[in-house]
Short mmCIF file of C-alpha atoms and ligand atoms in Angstrom, two decimals:
data_model
loop_
_atom_site.label_atom_id
_atom_site.label_comp_id
_atom_site.label_asym_id
_atom_site.label_seq_id
_atom_site.Cartn_x
_atom_site.Cartn_y
_atom_site.Cartn_z
CA MET A 1 13.83 -16.54 15.21
CA HIS A 2 15.27 -14.37 17.99
CA PRO A 3 12.74 -13.59 20.72
CA HIS A 4 11.21 -10.28 19.75
CA ASP A 5 8.11 -8.12 20.04
CA LYS A 6 5.73 -9.10 17.24
CA LEU A 7 4.47 -6.25 15.07
CA PHE A 8 0.73 -5.82 14.68
CA ILE A 9 1.17 -2.21 13.56
CA PRO A 10 -0.03 -1.43 10.02
CA GLY A 11 3.45 -1.43 8.61
CA PRO A 12 6.08 -2.58 8.86
CA VAL A 13 4.43 -5.88 9.70
CA GLU A 14 5.94 -9.09 10.99
CA VAL A 15 8.37 -10.71 8.53
CA SER A 16 8.50 -14.51 8.72
CA GLU A 17 11.63 -16.51 9.32
CA LYS A 18 11.31 -18.13 5.87
CA THR A 19 11.11 -14.69 4.26
CA TRP A 20 14.25 -13.55 6.10
CA ALA A 21 15.99 -16.73 4.94
CA ALA A 22 15.17 -15.88 1.33
CA PHE A 23 16.22 -12.26 1.90
CA SER A 24 19.68 -13.40 2.97
CA ARG A 25 20.37 -15.74 0.05
CA PRO A 26 23.84 -15.13 -1.48
CA LEU A 27 23.99 -12.02 -3.66
CA ILE A 28 24.02 -12.15 -7.44
CA GLY A 29 25.20 -9.45 -9.84
CA HIS A 30 22.38 -7.24 -11.11
CA ARG A 31 23.66 -7.16 -14.70
CA GLY A 32 24.11 -10.92 -15.05
CA GLU A 33 21.97 -13.78 -16.33
CA ASP A 34 21.03 -14.94 -12.83
CA PHE A 35 19.39 -11.61 -12.11
CA LYS A 36 17.62 -11.48 -15.47
CA ASN A 37 16.27 -14.97 -14.89
CA LEU A 38 15.10 -13.98 -11.41
CA TYR A 39 13.22 -10.92 -12.74
CA ARG A 40 11.85 -13.00 -15.64
CA ARG A 41 10.56 -15.67 -13.21
CA ILE A 42 8.75 -13.31 -10.86
CA HIS A 43 7.32 -11.01 -13.54
CA PRO A 44 4.24 -13.02 -14.65
CA LYS A 45 3.21 -13.45 -11.01
CA LEU A 46 3.56 -9.75 -10.40
CA GLN A 47 1.47 -9.00 -13.48
CA THR A 48 -1.24 -11.33 -12.20
CA LEU A 49 -1.24 -9.63 -8.79
CA PHE A 50 -1.44 -6.20 -10.44
CA GLY A 51 -4.06 -7.39 -12.91
CA THR A 52 -2.04 -5.94 -15.76
CA LYS A 53 -0.35 -6.78 -19.03
CA GLN A 54 1.99 -3.84 -18.54
CA PRO A 55 5.50 -4.30 -17.19
CA VAL A 56 5.89 -4.26 -13.41
CA PHE A 57 8.85 -2.30 -12.07
CA LEU A 58 11.01 -2.87 -9.00
CA SER A 59 12.05 0.21 -7.06
CA THR A 60 14.65 0.26 -4.33
CA SER A 61 12.91 2.89 -2.26
CA SER A 62 10.06 3.00 0.14
CA ALA A 63 6.65 3.80 -1.37
CA TRP A 64 7.12 7.55 -0.91
CA GLY A 65 9.85 7.34 -3.54
CA VAL A 66 7.45 5.99 -6.14
CA MET A 67 4.76 8.44 -5.03
CA GLU A 68 7.13 11.31 -5.70
CA ALA A 69 8.23 9.65 -8.94
CA SER A 70 4.62 9.40 -10.11
CA ILE A 71 4.09 13.11 -9.57
CA ARG A 72 7.32 14.05 -11.30
CA ASN A 73 6.69 11.75 -14.25
CA VAL A 74 3.06 12.35 -15.13
CA VAL A 75 1.79 15.67 -13.77
CA ASP A 76 1.92 18.36 -16.41
CA ARG A 77 -0.96 20.87 -16.18
CA GLY A 78 -2.28 20.07 -12.73
CA VAL A 79 -3.09 17.31 -10.26
CA LEU A 80 -6.22 16.72 -8.21
CA CYS A 81 -5.30 15.07 -4.90
CA CYS A 82 -8.12 13.06 -3.29
CA MET A 83 -7.48 13.53 0.44
CA CYS A 84 -9.05 11.69 3.36
CA GLY A 85 -6.22 10.86 5.77
CA ALA A 86 -2.50 11.22 6.44
CA PHE A 87 -1.23 9.30 3.41
CA SER A 88 -3.64 10.70 0.85
CA ASP A 89 -3.08 14.21 2.29
CA LYS A 90 0.65 13.72 1.82
CA TRP A 91 0.25 13.36 -1.94
CA PHE A 92 -0.80 17.02 -2.12
CA ASP A 93 2.26 18.10 -0.14
CA VAL A 94 4.55 16.01 -2.35
CA ALA A 95 3.01 17.47 -5.53
CA LYS A 96 3.59 21.02 -4.35
CA ARG A 97 7.14 20.25 -3.27
CA CYS A 98 7.78 18.93 -6.78
CA GLY A 99 6.66 22.33 -8.08
CA LYS A 100 3.42 21.02 -9.60
CA LYS A 101 0.09 22.76 -9.70
CA ALA A 102 -2.07 20.82 -7.22
CA GLU A 103 -5.53 21.14 -5.78
CA PRO A 104 -7.02 19.25 -2.84
CA LEU A 105 -10.29 17.34 -2.86
CA GLN A 106 -10.39 17.07 0.91
CA VAL A 107 -12.92 15.21 3.00
CA GLU A 108 -12.91 14.75 6.76
CA TRP A 109 -10.60 11.96 8.01
CA GLY A 110 -12.60 8.75 8.29
CA LYS A 111 -14.87 9.67 5.37
CA HIS A 112 -14.50 8.38 1.82
CA ILE A 113 -13.94 10.16 -1.47
CA ASP A 114 -17.19 10.42 -3.39
CA GLN A 115 -16.93 9.79 -7.12
CA LYS A 116 -19.45 12.59 -7.80
CA ASP A 117 -17.04 15.12 -6.28
CA VAL A 118 -14.21 13.72 -8.41
CA ASP A 119 -16.46 14.09 -11.47
CA ARG A 120 -17.28 17.71 -10.64
CA LYS A 121 -13.60 18.58 -10.19
CA LEU A 122 -12.45 16.84 -13.36
CA ALA A 123 -15.21 18.55 -15.37
CA SER A 124 -13.38 21.84 -14.76
CA GLY A 125 -10.71 20.65 -17.22
CA LYS A 126 -7.96 21.94 -14.93
CA PHE A 127 -6.42 18.56 -14.17
CA ASP A 128 -4.44 16.02 -16.16
CA THR A 129 -3.78 13.76 -13.14
CA VAL A 130 -5.62 12.42 -10.08
CA THR A 131 -4.06 10.84 -7.00
CA LEU A 132 -6.07 8.38 -4.95
CA THR A 133 -5.17 6.27 -1.94
CA HIS A 134 -7.10 3.01 -2.14
CA SER A 135 -6.68 1.89 1.47
CA GLU A 136 -6.04 4.91 3.70
CA THR A 137 -3.87 3.31 6.34
CA SER A 138 -4.10 6.17 8.84
CA THR A 139 -7.89 6.00 9.18
CA GLY A 140 -8.63 2.39 8.17
CA LEU A 141 -10.73 3.54 5.24
CA MET A 142 -11.12 2.01 1.78
CA ASN A 143 -12.15 4.33 -1.04
CA PRO A 144 -14.68 3.15 -3.67
CA LEU A 145 -12.09 2.43 -6.35
CA PRO A 146 -14.35 0.98 -9.09
CA GLU A 147 -16.76 3.91 -8.81
CA ILE A 148 -13.97 6.48 -8.99
CA CYS A 149 -12.40 4.60 -11.92
CA CYS A 150 -15.75 4.75 -13.75
CA VAL A 151 -15.81 8.53 -13.37
CA ARG A 152 -12.21 8.84 -14.52
CA ALA A 153 -13.11 6.90 -17.67
CA LYS A 154 -15.20 9.92 -18.77
CA TYR A 155 -11.95 11.90 -18.97
CA PRO A 156 -9.66 9.79 -21.14
CA ASP A 157 -6.72 12.20 -20.98
CA VAL A 158 -6.61 12.20 -17.19
CA VAL A 159 -3.99 9.91 -15.64
CA LEU A 160 -5.07 8.10 -12.47
CA ILE A 161 -2.41 7.28 -9.87
CA VAL A 162 -3.50 4.79 -7.22
CA ASP A 163 -1.61 4.11 -3.98
CA THR A 164 -2.36 0.50 -3.00
CA VAL A 165 0.34 0.25 -0.33
CA SER A 166 -1.89 -1.30 2.33
CA SER A 167 -4.32 -3.22 0.10
CA PHE A 168 -2.20 -4.78 -2.66
CA SER A 169 -2.38 -8.59 -2.71
CA ALA A 170 -4.90 -8.63 0.15
CA VAL A 171 -7.80 -7.31 -1.92
CA LYS A 172 -8.31 -7.91 -5.63
CA ILE A 173 -7.32 -4.85 -7.68
CA GLU A 174 -7.40 -5.20 -11.46
CA MET A 175 -5.24 -2.40 -12.78
CA ASP A 176 -6.05 -2.77 -16.50
CA ALA A 177 -9.75 -3.49 -16.11
CA LEU A 178 -10.16 -0.49 -13.80
CA GLY A 179 -8.12 1.78 -16.05
CA ILE A 180 -5.51 2.64 -13.42
CA ASP A 181 -2.50 4.37 -14.98
CA VAL A 182 0.03 4.19 -12.18
CA MET A 183 -0.43 1.59 -9.47
CA LEU A 184 2.10 1.36 -6.69
CA THR A 185 2.71 -0.57 -3.52
CA GLY A 186 5.36 -0.92 -0.85
CA ALA A 187 7.05 -4.01 0.57
CA GLN A 188 6.45 -3.80 4.31
CA LYS A 189 2.67 -3.76 4.48
CA ALA A 190 0.35 -6.28 2.86
CA LEU A 191 3.28 -8.17 1.30
CA ALA A 192 5.02 -8.66 4.68
CA LEU A 193 8.50 -8.07 3.28
CA PRO A 194 11.17 -5.96 4.98
CA PRO A 195 10.82 -2.20 4.35
CA GLY A 196 12.77 -0.28 1.71
CA PHE A 197 11.35 -1.63 -1.53
CA SER A 198 8.38 -0.89 -3.80
CA LEU A 199 6.59 -2.24 -6.85
CA PHE A 200 4.74 -0.28 -9.48
CA SER A 201 3.24 -0.51 -12.93
CA VAL A 202 2.52 2.21 -15.47
CA SER A 203 0.01 2.26 -18.34
CA GLU A 204 1.03 3.11 -21.91
CA LYS A 205 -0.88 6.36 -21.58
CA ALA A 206 1.08 7.37 -18.47
CA CYS A 207 4.38 6.40 -20.15
CA ALA A 208 3.48 8.55 -23.15
CA ARG A 209 2.74 11.43 -20.77
CA ALA A 210 6.09 10.92 -19.02
CA GLY A 211 7.81 11.25 -22.38
CA LYS A 212 6.50 14.82 -22.61
CA VAL A 213 7.14 15.91 -19.02
CA PRO A 214 10.56 17.49 -18.47
CA ASN A 215 12.82 17.19 -15.41
CA ARG A 216 11.95 13.62 -14.47
CA GLY A 217 15.43 13.14 -13.05
CA PHE A 218 17.16 9.77 -13.37
CA TYR A 219 16.61 7.54 -10.35
CA PHE A 220 12.83 7.54 -10.69
CA ASP A 221 12.43 8.13 -14.43
CA PHE A 222 9.60 5.84 -15.58
CA LEU A 223 11.13 5.60 -19.06
CA GLU A 224 14.43 4.35 -17.61
CA PHE A 225 12.52 1.68 -15.68
CA LYS A 226 10.69 0.73 -18.85
CA SER A 227 13.74 0.35 -21.08
CA GLU A 228 15.67 -1.54 -18.41
CA GLN A 229 12.75 -3.86 -17.64
CA ALA A 230 12.63 -4.80 -21.33
CA GLN A 231 16.05 -6.40 -20.67
CA TRP A 232 15.03 -7.75 -17.23
CA MET A 233 17.07 -5.18 -15.38
CA THR A 234 16.58 -2.11 -13.19
CA PRO A 235 18.07 1.37 -13.80
CA SER A 236 20.38 1.17 -10.77
CA THR A 237 21.61 -1.54 -8.42
CA PRO A 238 18.48 -2.83 -6.70
CA SER A 239 18.13 -4.33 -3.25
CA ILE A 240 18.70 -7.89 -4.46
CA GLY A 241 17.79 -9.35 -1.07
CA HIS A 242 14.32 -7.86 -1.46
CA ILE A 243 13.87 -9.48 -4.85
CA HIS A 244 14.89 -12.87 -3.49
CA ALA A 245 12.43 -12.41 -0.64
CA LEU A 246 9.77 -11.27 -3.13
CA GLU A 247 10.25 -14.43 -5.19
CA PHE A 248 9.74 -16.53 -2.09
CA LYS A 249 6.69 -14.49 -1.07
CA LEU A 250 5.13 -14.79 -4.53
CA ASP A 251 5.52 -18.56 -4.40
CA GLU A 252 3.80 -18.54 -1.03
CA ILE A 253 0.99 -16.29 -2.29
CA PHE A 254 0.27 -18.46 -5.32
CA GLN A 255 0.49 -21.65 -3.28
CA GLU A 256 -2.16 -20.29 -0.95
CA GLY A 257 -4.15 -19.10 -3.97
CA LEU A 258 -5.27 -15.54 -4.59
CA GLU A 259 -8.92 -16.09 -3.73
CA ALA A 260 -7.95 -17.93 -0.54
CA ARG A 261 -5.60 -15.11 0.36
CA TYR A 262 -8.29 -12.46 -0.16
CA ALA A 263 -10.73 -14.57 1.87
CA ARG A 264 -8.20 -15.01 4.71
CA HIS A 265 -7.82 -11.24 4.99
CA ALA A 266 -11.59 -10.77 4.97
CA ARG A 267 -11.97 -13.34 7.77
CA THR A 268 -9.19 -11.99 10.00
CA ASN A 269 -10.51 -8.47 9.47
CA ALA A 270 -14.01 -9.61 10.45
CA LEU A 271 -12.58 -11.15 13.63
CA VAL A 272 -11.11 -7.78 14.60
CA HIS A 273 -14.39 -6.04 13.76
CA ASP A 274 -16.31 -8.46 15.99
CA TRP A 275 -13.88 -7.77 18.81
CA VAL A 276 -14.26 -3.97 18.40
CA ARG A 277 -18.04 -4.27 18.82
CA ARG A 278 -17.79 -6.76 21.67
CA ALA A 279 -15.28 -4.60 23.56
CA GLY A 280 -17.62 -1.59 23.24
CA PHE A 281 -15.42 0.39 20.89
CA ASP A 282 -16.38 2.10 17.66
CA PHE A 283 -14.74 2.40 14.24
CA PHE A 284 -12.98 5.52 13.04
CA ALA A 285 -13.82 4.94 9.37
CA GLU A 286 -17.41 5.21 8.24
CA GLU A 287 -19.45 2.07 7.74
CA GLY A 288 -19.36 0.51 4.29
CA PHE A 289 -15.90 1.93 3.55
CA ARG A 290 -13.64 0.09 5.98
CA THR A 291 -10.45 -1.43 4.70
CA LYS A 292 -9.77 -5.17 4.94
CA THR A 293 -6.17 -5.17 6.11
CA LEU A 294 -6.28 -3.14 9.29
CA THR A 295 -8.78 -1.64 11.69
CA CYS A 296 -8.63 1.89 13.01
CA VAL A 297 -10.44 1.67 16.36
CA LYS A 298 -12.06 4.82 17.70
CA ASN A 299 -11.26 5.41 21.35
CA ASN A 300 -14.84 6.27 22.29
CA LYS A 301 -14.28 4.78 25.76
CA GLY A 302 -11.58 7.31 26.55
CA ILE A 303 -8.97 4.76 27.58
CA ASP A 304 -5.26 5.56 27.79
CA VAL A 305 -4.23 4.17 24.41
CA LEU A 306 -0.50 4.63 24.95
CA GLU A 307 -0.77 2.73 28.22
CA LEU A 308 -2.73 -0.04 26.47
CA ALA A 309 -0.02 -0.36 23.82
CA ARG A 310 2.71 -0.30 26.48
CA ARG A 311 1.12 -3.05 28.55
CA LEU A 312 0.44 -5.21 25.52
CA ARG A 313 4.07 -4.98 24.58
CA GLU A 314 5.46 -5.59 28.06
CA LYS A 315 3.20 -8.45 29.01
CA HIS A 316 2.54 -10.16 25.67
CA HIS A 317 5.32 -8.87 23.38
CA LEU A 318 2.81 -7.65 20.83
CA VAL A 319 3.05 -4.19 19.26
CA ILE A 320 0.03 -2.16 18.17
CA ASP A 321 -0.15 1.40 16.90
CA PRO A 322 -1.58 4.13 19.16
CA GLY A 323 -3.00 6.17 16.27
CA TYR A 324 -1.41 8.12 13.41
CA GLY A 325 -0.55 11.81 13.51
CA LYS A 326 -3.37 14.03 14.65
CA ILE A 327 -5.54 11.08 15.76
CA ARG A 328 -2.89 9.55 18.02
CA GLY A 329 -4.52 8.51 21.29
CA GLN A 330 -8.00 9.10 19.87
CA THR A 331 -7.63 5.89 17.91
CA PHE A 332 -5.49 2.79 17.79
CA ARG A 333 -4.80 0.52 14.86
CA LEU A 334 -4.69 -3.25 14.61
CA SER A 335 -3.22 -4.83 11.50
CA ASN A 336 -4.27 -8.13 9.95
CA MET A 337 -1.92 -7.73 6.97
CA GLY A 338 0.62 -10.17 5.67
CA ASP A 339 0.89 -13.66 7.11
CA GLU A 340 -1.63 -13.28 9.93
CA THR A 341 -4.18 -16.03 10.38
CA GLU A 342 -7.35 -16.49 12.41
CA GLN A 343 -5.18 -18.07 15.07
CA THR A 344 -2.65 -15.25 15.35
CA VAL A 345 -5.31 -12.54 15.19
CA SER A 346 -7.41 -14.32 17.83
CA HIS A 347 -4.32 -14.42 20.03
CA LEU A 348 -3.83 -10.66 19.62
CA LEU A 349 -7.48 -10.02 20.53
CA ALA A 350 -7.31 -12.29 23.60
CA CYS A 351 -4.19 -10.45 24.77
CA LEU A 352 -5.96 -7.10 24.24
CA ASP A 353 -8.84 -8.34 26.39
CA ASP A 354 -6.34 -9.37 29.02
CA VAL A 355 -4.62 -5.98 29.28
CA LEU A 356 -7.88 -4.02 29.03
C1 LIG B 401 2.81 3.23 4.47
C2 LIG B 401 2.10 3.94 3.39
C3 LIG B 401 2.76 4.79 2.50
C4 LIG B 401 4.21 5.14 2.63
O1 LIG B 401 5.03 4.06 2.64
P1 LIG B 401 6.58 4.20 2.96
O2 LIG B 401 7.05 2.82 2.84
O3 LIG B 401 6.71 4.75 4.34
O4 LIG B 401 7.17 5.11 1.96
C5 LIG B 401 2.02 5.37 1.50
N1 LIG B 401 0.71 5.14 1.37
C6 LIG B 401 0.04 4.34 2.19
C7 LIG B 401 -1.42 4.12 1.98
C8 LIG B 401 0.71 3.70 3.23
O5 LIG B 401 0.03 2.90 4.06
#
C-alpha cells in the first residue's frame, strides 16, 4: 500500500489492501450470468447480516441516497423523525425537502430517544412512518432499538425506517425479529469498504406501502429494486467494483465469525473508553447509550482539538475527527470501525498520549 495517513475518523474508514485488490478485479457486465451469480452468492450472507428473510438491495449511492429513497417510497400521511444528532436531524430536513409532512421528536445532542416519547407521538395517529438512527455517528450515541421497536409494534400500520450506517455488522441487529421495515447501511463505515455504495432491505409491509405512494421516481424506486433483485440484478448499472469488494468483505466477516466480530468491536471500543477516562476526558454521549463503533470524546479539558488532530497526523500519520458540525472543537471522535484490532487501536491511543 502507498504510504498514507491512516483514517481513524468515523467514516470513511481505512480500506485494507486486500479489499482494494477485490475492488479492482476485472469488470463484468451487469446483465450477464457472472453478475447474477455474484449477487446470488453474496445474498444469503447479506440476509444473515441483516437478520432478514427479505431481499437485500444494492444501491450505487452513498447512504443519503437510500435515506431519501426511504422517505420518498414509504411516507404517505406523515413521518415522525427521531432526532438526537446531526445524522438523525438530517432525516427531518430530507423529509421536508421531499415535500412530506414531517414532525421532529428532538432531544438534546448526546441524549437518547426514549421509547415512551415515541409511544406518545405515535398515539396521536398523525404518523405512518418513523425514522430512527441506531448509532448516531455525530455524538457517539446508540439509541435503544429493541425498546423503540417494541413500542412501534403497538402501531402495526406504522413503517419503521432504521439507519444503521455506523452499527451494521459491528453490532447484532435482527431486522425481522425487531420488526424493522426499512434497514439501511452505507459502505464506508462499519463495513470498511470504499464510499459510494449502500445496502438496504425492505419489509413486505413497506413494499406494499411503496406501491401506493406516488412519485417514487425511478433510480430509487423500491419496487424496481425488488423486481430486479428477483432476477439477481439491479435497476441501473451498479458500481461493480463495490460488489466485488463486498463479496471479499463478506467472506472475511464470516471467516472471523459474527459473534467474534461483535466481540472485537466491543473490546476495541472498551479500550478507547478506558483511555478516555485515563486521559481525564469525558464522553459526549450519556452513559448507558454509547455506541460500540466510535467514541465521541467531550473536550472537557479545553484542549485545542484541531491542533491535536494536526499533530497526530503530522507526527504519526493518523487521522482523527475534530468533532462534527456544531460540536466541532468541543468534541473529537475516534473510530474503532471496520478492520481495527486491539493492536491498531492501542497504537492510536499511544500516539494520542504522545501528542497530548
Ligand atoms: C455517515 C452516515 C450517514 C450518511 O452517509 P453518506 O455515506 O455520507 O451518505 C447517515 N447516517 C449515519 C448514522 C452516518 O453515520
